[in-house]
Short mmCIF file of C-alpha atoms in Angstrom, two decimals:
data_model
loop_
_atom_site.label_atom_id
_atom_site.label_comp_id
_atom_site.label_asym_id
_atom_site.label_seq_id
_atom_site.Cartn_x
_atom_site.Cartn_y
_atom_site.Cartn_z
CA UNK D 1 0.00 0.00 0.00
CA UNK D 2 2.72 2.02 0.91
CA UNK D 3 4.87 1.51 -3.04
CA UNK D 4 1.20 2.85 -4.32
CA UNK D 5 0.98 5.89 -1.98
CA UNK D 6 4.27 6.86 -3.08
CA UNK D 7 4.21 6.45 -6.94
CA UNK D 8 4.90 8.93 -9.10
CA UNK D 9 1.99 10.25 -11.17
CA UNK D 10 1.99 9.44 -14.97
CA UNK D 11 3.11 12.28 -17.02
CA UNK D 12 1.35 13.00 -20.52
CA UNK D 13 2.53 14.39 -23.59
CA UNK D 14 0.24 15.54 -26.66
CA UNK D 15 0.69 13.40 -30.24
CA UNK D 16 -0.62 13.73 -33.41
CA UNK D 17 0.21 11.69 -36.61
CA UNK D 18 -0.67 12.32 -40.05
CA UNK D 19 -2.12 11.02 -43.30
CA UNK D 20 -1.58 6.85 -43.54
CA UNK D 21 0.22 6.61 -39.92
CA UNK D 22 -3.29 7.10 -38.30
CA UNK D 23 -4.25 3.95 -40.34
CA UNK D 24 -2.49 2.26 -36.98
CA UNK D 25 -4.08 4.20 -34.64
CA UNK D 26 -7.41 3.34 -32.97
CA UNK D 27 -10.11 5.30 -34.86
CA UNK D 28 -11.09 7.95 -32.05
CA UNK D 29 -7.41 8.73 -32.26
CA UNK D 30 -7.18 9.79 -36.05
CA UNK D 31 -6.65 13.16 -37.80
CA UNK D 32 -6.53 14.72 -34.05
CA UNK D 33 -4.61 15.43 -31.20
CA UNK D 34 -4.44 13.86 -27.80
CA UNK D 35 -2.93 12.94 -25.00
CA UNK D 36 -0.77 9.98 -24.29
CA UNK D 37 -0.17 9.19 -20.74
CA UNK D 38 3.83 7.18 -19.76
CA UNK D 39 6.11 6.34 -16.94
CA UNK D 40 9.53 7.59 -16.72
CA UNK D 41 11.89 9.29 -19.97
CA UNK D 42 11.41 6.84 -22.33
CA UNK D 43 11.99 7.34 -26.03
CA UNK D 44 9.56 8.89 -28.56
CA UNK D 45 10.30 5.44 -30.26
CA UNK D 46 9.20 3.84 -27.79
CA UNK D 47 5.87 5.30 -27.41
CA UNK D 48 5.48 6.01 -31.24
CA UNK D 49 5.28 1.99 -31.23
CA UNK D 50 3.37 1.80 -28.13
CA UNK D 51 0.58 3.20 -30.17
CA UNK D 52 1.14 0.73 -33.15
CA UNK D 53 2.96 2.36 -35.52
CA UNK D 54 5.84 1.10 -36.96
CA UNK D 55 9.43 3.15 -36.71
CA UNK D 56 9.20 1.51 -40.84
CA UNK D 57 7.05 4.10 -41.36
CA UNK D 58 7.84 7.23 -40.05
CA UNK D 59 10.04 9.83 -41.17
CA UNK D 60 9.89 12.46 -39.51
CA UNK D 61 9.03 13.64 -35.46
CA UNK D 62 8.68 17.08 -34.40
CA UNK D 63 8.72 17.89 -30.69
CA UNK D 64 7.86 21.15 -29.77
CA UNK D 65 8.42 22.36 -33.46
CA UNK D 66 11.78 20.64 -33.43
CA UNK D 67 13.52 17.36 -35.23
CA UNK D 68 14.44 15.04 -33.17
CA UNK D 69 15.89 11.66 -33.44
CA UNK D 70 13.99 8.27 -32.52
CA UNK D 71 16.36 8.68 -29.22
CA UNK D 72 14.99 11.65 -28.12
CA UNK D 73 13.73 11.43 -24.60
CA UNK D 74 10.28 12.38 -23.19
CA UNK D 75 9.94 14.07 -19.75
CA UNK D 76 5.70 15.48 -20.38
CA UNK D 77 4.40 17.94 -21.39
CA UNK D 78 5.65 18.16 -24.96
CA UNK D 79 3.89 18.18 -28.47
CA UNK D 80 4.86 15.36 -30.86
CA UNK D 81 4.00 15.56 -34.33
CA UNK D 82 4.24 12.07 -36.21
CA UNK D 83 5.36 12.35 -40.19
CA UNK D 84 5.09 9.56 -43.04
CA UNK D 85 7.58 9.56 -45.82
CA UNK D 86 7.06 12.81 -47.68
CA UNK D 87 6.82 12.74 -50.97
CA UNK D 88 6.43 15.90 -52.58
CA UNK D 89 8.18 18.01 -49.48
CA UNK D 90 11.29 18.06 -49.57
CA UNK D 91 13.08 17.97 -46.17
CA UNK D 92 16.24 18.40 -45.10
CA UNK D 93 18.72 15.39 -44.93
CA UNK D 94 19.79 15.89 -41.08
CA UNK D 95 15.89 15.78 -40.46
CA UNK D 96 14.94 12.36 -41.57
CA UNK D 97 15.24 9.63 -39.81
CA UNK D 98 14.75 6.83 -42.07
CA UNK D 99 18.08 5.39 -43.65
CA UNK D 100 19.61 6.18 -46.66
CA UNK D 101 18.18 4.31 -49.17
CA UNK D 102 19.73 1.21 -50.56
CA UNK D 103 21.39 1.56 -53.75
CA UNK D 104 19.80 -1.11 -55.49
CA UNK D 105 16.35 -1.91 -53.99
CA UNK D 106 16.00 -5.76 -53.16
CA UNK D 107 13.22 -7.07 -51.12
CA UNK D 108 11.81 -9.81 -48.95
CA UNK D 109 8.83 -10.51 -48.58
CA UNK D 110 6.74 -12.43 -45.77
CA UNK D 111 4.82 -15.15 -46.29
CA UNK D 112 1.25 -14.00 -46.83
CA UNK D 113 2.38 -12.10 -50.02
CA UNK D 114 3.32 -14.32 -52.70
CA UNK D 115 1.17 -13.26 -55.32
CA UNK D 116 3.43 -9.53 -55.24
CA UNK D 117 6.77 -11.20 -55.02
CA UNK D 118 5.86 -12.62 -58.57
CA UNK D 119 4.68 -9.29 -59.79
CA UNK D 120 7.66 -7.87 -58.35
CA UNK D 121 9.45 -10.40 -59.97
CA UNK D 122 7.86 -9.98 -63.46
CA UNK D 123 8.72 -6.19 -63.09
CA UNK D 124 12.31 -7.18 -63.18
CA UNK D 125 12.66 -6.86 -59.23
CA UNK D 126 14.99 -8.58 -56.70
CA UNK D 127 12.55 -10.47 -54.35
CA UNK D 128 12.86 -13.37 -52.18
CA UNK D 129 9.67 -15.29 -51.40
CA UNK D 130 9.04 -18.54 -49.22
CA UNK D 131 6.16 -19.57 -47.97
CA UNK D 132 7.70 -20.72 -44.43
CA UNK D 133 10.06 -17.98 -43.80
CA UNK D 134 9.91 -17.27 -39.99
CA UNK D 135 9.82 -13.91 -38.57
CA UNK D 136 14.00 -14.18 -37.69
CA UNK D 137 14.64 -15.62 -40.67
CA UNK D 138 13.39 -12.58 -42.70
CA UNK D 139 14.96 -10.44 -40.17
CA UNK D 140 18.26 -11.94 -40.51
CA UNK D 141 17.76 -11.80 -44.54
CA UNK D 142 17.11 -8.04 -44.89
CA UNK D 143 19.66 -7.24 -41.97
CA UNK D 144 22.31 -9.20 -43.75
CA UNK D 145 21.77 -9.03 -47.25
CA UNK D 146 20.37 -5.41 -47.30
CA UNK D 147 16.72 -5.72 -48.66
CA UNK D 148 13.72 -4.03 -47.88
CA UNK D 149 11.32 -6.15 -45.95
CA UNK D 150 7.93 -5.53 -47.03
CA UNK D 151 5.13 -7.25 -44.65
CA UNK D 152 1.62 -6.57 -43.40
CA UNK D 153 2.58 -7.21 -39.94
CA UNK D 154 3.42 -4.75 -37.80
CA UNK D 155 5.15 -6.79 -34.93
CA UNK D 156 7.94 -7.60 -37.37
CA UNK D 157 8.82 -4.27 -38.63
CA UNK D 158 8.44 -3.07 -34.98
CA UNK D 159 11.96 -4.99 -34.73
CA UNK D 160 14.75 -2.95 -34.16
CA UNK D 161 17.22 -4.87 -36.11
CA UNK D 162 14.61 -4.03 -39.19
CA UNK D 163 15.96 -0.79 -40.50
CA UNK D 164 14.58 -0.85 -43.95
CA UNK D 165 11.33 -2.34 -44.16
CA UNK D 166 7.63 -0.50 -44.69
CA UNK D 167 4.17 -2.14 -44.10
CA UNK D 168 1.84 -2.76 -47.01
CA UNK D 169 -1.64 -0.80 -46.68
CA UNK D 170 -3.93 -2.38 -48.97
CA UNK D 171 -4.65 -5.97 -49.07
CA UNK D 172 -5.34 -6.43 -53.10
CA UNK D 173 -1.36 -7.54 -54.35
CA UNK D 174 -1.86 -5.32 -57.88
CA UNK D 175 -2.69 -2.26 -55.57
CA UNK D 176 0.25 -3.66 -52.83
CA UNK D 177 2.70 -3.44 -55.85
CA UNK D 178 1.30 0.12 -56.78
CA UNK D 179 2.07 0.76 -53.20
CA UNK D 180 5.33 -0.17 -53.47
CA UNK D 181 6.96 1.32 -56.84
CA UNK D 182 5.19 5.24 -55.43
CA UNK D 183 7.30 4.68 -51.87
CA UNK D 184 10.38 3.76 -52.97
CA UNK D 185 9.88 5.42 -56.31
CA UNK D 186 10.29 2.33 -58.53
CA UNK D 187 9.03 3.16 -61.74
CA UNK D 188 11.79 4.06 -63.93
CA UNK D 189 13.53 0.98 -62.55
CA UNK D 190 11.02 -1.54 -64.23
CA UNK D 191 12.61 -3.92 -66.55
CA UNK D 192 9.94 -6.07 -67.23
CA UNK D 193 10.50 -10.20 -67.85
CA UNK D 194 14.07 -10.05 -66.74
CA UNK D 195 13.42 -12.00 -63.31
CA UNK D 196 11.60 -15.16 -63.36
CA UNK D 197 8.53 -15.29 -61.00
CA UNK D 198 9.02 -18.58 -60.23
CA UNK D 199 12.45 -18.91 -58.59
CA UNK D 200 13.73 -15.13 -58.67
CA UNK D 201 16.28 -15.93 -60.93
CA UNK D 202 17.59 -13.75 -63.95
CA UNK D 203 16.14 -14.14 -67.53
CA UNK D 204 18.00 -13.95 -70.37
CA UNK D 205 17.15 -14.19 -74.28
CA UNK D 206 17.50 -17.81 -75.38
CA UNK D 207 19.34 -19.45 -78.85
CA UNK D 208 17.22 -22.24 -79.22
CA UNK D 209 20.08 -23.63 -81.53
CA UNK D 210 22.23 -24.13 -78.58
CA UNK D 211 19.37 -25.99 -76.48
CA UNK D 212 19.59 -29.42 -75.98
CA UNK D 213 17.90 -31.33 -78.71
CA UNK D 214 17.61 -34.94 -77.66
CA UNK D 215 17.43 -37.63 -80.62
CA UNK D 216 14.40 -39.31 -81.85
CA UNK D 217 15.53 -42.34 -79.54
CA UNK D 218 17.75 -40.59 -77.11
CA UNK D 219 17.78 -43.44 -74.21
CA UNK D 220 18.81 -40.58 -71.42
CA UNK D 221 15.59 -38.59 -72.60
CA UNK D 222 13.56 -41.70 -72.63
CA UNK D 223 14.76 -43.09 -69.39
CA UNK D 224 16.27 -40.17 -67.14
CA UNK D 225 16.59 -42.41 -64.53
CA UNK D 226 19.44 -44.44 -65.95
CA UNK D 227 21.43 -41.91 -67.29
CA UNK D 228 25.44 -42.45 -67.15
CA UNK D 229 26.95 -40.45 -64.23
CA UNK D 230 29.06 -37.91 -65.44
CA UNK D 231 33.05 -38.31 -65.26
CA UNK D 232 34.04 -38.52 -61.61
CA UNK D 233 30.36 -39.03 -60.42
CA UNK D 234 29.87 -42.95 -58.30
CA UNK D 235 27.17 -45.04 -60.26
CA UNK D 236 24.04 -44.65 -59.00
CA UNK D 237 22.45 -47.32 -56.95
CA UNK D 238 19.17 -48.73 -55.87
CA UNK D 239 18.37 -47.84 -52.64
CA UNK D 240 17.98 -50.19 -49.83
CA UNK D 241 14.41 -51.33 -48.78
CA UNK D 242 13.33 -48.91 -46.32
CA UNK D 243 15.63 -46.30 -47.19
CA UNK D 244 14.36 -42.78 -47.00
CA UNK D 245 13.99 -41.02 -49.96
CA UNK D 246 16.84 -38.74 -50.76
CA UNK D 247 16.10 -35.13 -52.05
CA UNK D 248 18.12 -32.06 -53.38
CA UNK D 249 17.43 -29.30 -51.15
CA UNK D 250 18.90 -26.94 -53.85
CA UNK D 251 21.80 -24.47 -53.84
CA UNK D 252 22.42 -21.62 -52.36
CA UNK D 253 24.01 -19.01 -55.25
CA UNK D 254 26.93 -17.68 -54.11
CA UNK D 255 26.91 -14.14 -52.20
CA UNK D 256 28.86 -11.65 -51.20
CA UNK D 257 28.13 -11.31 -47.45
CA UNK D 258 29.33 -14.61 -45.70
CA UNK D 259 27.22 -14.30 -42.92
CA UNK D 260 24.02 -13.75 -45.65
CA UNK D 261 21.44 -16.32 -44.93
CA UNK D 262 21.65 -18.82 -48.17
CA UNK D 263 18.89 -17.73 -50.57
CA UNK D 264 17.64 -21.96 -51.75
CA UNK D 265 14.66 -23.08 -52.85
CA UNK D 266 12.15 -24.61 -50.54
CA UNK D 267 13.59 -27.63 -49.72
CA UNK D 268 10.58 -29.85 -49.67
CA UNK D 269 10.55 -29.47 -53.77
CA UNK D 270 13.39 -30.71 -55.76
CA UNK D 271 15.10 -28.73 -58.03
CA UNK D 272 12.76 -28.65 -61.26
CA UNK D 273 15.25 -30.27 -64.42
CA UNK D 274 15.67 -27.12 -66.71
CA UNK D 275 14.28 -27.45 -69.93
CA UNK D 276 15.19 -28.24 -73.76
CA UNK D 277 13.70 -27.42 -76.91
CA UNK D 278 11.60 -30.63 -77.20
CA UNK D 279 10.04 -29.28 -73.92
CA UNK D 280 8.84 -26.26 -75.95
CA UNK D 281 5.44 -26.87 -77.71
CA UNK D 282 5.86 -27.12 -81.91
CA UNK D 283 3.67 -24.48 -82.50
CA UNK D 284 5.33 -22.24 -80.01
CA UNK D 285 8.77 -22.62 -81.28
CA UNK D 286 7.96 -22.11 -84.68
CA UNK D 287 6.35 -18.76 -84.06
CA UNK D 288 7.93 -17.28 -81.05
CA UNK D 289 11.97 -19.38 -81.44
CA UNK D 290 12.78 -15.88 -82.14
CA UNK D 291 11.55 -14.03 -78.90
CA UNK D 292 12.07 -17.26 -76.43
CA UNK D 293 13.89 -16.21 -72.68
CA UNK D 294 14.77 -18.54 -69.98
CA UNK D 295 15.91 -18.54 -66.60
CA UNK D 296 19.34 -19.56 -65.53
CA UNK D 297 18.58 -20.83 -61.96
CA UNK D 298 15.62 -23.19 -62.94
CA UNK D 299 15.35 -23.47 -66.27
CA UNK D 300 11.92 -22.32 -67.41
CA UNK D 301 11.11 -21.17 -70.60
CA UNK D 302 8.94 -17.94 -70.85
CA UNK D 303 7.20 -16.98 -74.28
CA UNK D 304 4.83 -13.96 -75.38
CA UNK D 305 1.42 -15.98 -74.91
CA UNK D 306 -1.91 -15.28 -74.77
CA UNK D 307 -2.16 -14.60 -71.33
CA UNK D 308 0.45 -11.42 -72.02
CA UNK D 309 -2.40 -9.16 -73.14
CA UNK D 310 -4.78 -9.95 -69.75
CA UNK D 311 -1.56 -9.41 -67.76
CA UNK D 312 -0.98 -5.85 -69.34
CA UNK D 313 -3.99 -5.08 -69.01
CA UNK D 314 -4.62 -5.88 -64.81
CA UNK D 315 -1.60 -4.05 -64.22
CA UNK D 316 -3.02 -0.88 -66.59
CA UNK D 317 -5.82 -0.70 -64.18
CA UNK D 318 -2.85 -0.09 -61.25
CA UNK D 319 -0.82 2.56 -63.24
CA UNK D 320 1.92 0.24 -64.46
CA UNK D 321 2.86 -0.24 -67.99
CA UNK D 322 4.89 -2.94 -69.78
#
């Protein structure tokens, strides 16, 4: 009873954030001011995210009229005004408090937003998807390997090892990739079809002359499985009864960061066999052998199809042209 009579009172300090930061505030707290009660100094950090917003997402605080840094301490009493990324206002340098931005913008992606990696990746974008990525898994990827983690969940870009991330607004993934190329100002960057959406890997123009063309009666086409090993390679066996199946859990390309996370395929799938020109319909390499791309890291063949046209068209309706 005593520890209660003696207990400091709370002090308060007035905040008020603006235009898509109150999108994390309770609604009686939007587009107004009011009065946030704490304990102690702590930082405006601190309380910023107390109230559910992100430090992803702000880029500017004003207390009192004044910058100040994520450190800056509260005592009570102050006014705290809350800033998004600005992006017709330009501010001074010392004054922001996001980090510079990368150099060449890479991203990683949680696990609910698969179908934007592969637009990313059809835009010719750098982005690594898996679909059972844990929450320090992507936050070791972006910390190490420098990429932008984009998410929908603000617990993981509350993380203050997370320095460049930002939190998707809308839920649709053609409006989540519109979202995207405005905040990090994307679109003279797209180079469409040079990324493949299925593995991330980089597309490049095929010769179909220098494809593998199997013979009529090719016995390695006909029966993969008993292939000669290559020079060097043991024989293959059968395995034992009641051995476990053995699976590639792919490779990890090589990287310039040694303590980067390895960027693999999920290892539950093996590593799709890359393809040749008889894998290429007839009709399709006699009118598009000329305009054929493939990727390096899996091996699948991309063609202008029908379905070209429809995707042009969805991502019209979201401001992006290809």
């Amino acid at each position: 009873m005593a520890s209660l009579l003696h207990r400091s009172p709370q002090s308060t300090c007035e905040f008020r954030f603006y235009e898509e930061l109150g999108d994390f505030l309770a609604p009686a707290r939007r587009k107004r001011s009011f009065l946030h009660a704490f304990d102690g100094t702590p930082s405006v950090k601190d309380r910023i995210e107390s109230l559910g917003v992100p430090h992803t997402e702000v880029d500017l605080i004003l207390v009192d009229g004044e910058p100040v840094p994520f450190s800056h301490r509260l005592t009570g009493g102050e006014r705290v005004a809350v800033y998004p990324m600005f992006e017709r206002f330009e501010l001074g340098e010392a004054n922001r408090l996001r980090p510079a931005p990368l150099r060449e913008p890479r991203f990683v992606l949680d696990v609910h937003l698969g179908r934007l990696a592969s637009y990313l990746r059809l835009l010719g974008f750098d982005a690594l998807y898996r679909n059972d990525y844990e929450d320090d898994e992507l936050e070791r990827i972006s910390r190490a390997q420098h990429r932008i983690l984009l998410s929908r969940d603000t617990g993981l870009l509350k993380r203050s090892a997370v320095t460049h991330g930002a939190f998707l607004h809308a839920t649709d993934p053609r409006r989540q990739l519109r979202e995207v190329l405005d905040r990090f100002q994307l679109d003279s960057r797209i180079a469409p079809f040079t990324r493949c959406a299925r593995c991330n890997g980089k597309v490049e123009a095929l010769d179909m002359m220098s494809m593998a063309q199997p013979d009529e009666h090719d016995p390695d086409r006909d029966h993969p499985d008993e292939r000669d090993p290559p020079p060097g390679e043991p024989e293959r066996r059968d395995p034992d009864p009641g051995e476990p199946e053995r699976r590639d859990p792919g490779r990890a390309p090589p990287t310039g960061d040694p303590d980067s996370p390895p960027e693999i395929r999920d290892p539950s799938r093996p590593r799709p066999e890359k393809q040749g020109r008889n894998d290429v319909p007839a009709n399709v390499l006699s009118g598009h052998g000329a305009t054929l791309s493939g990727c390096g890291d899996c091996g699948q063949i991309y063609w202008p199809g029908s379905h070209l046209a429809r995707l042009r068209q969805r991502l019209a309706e979201v401001g992006v042209s290809i």
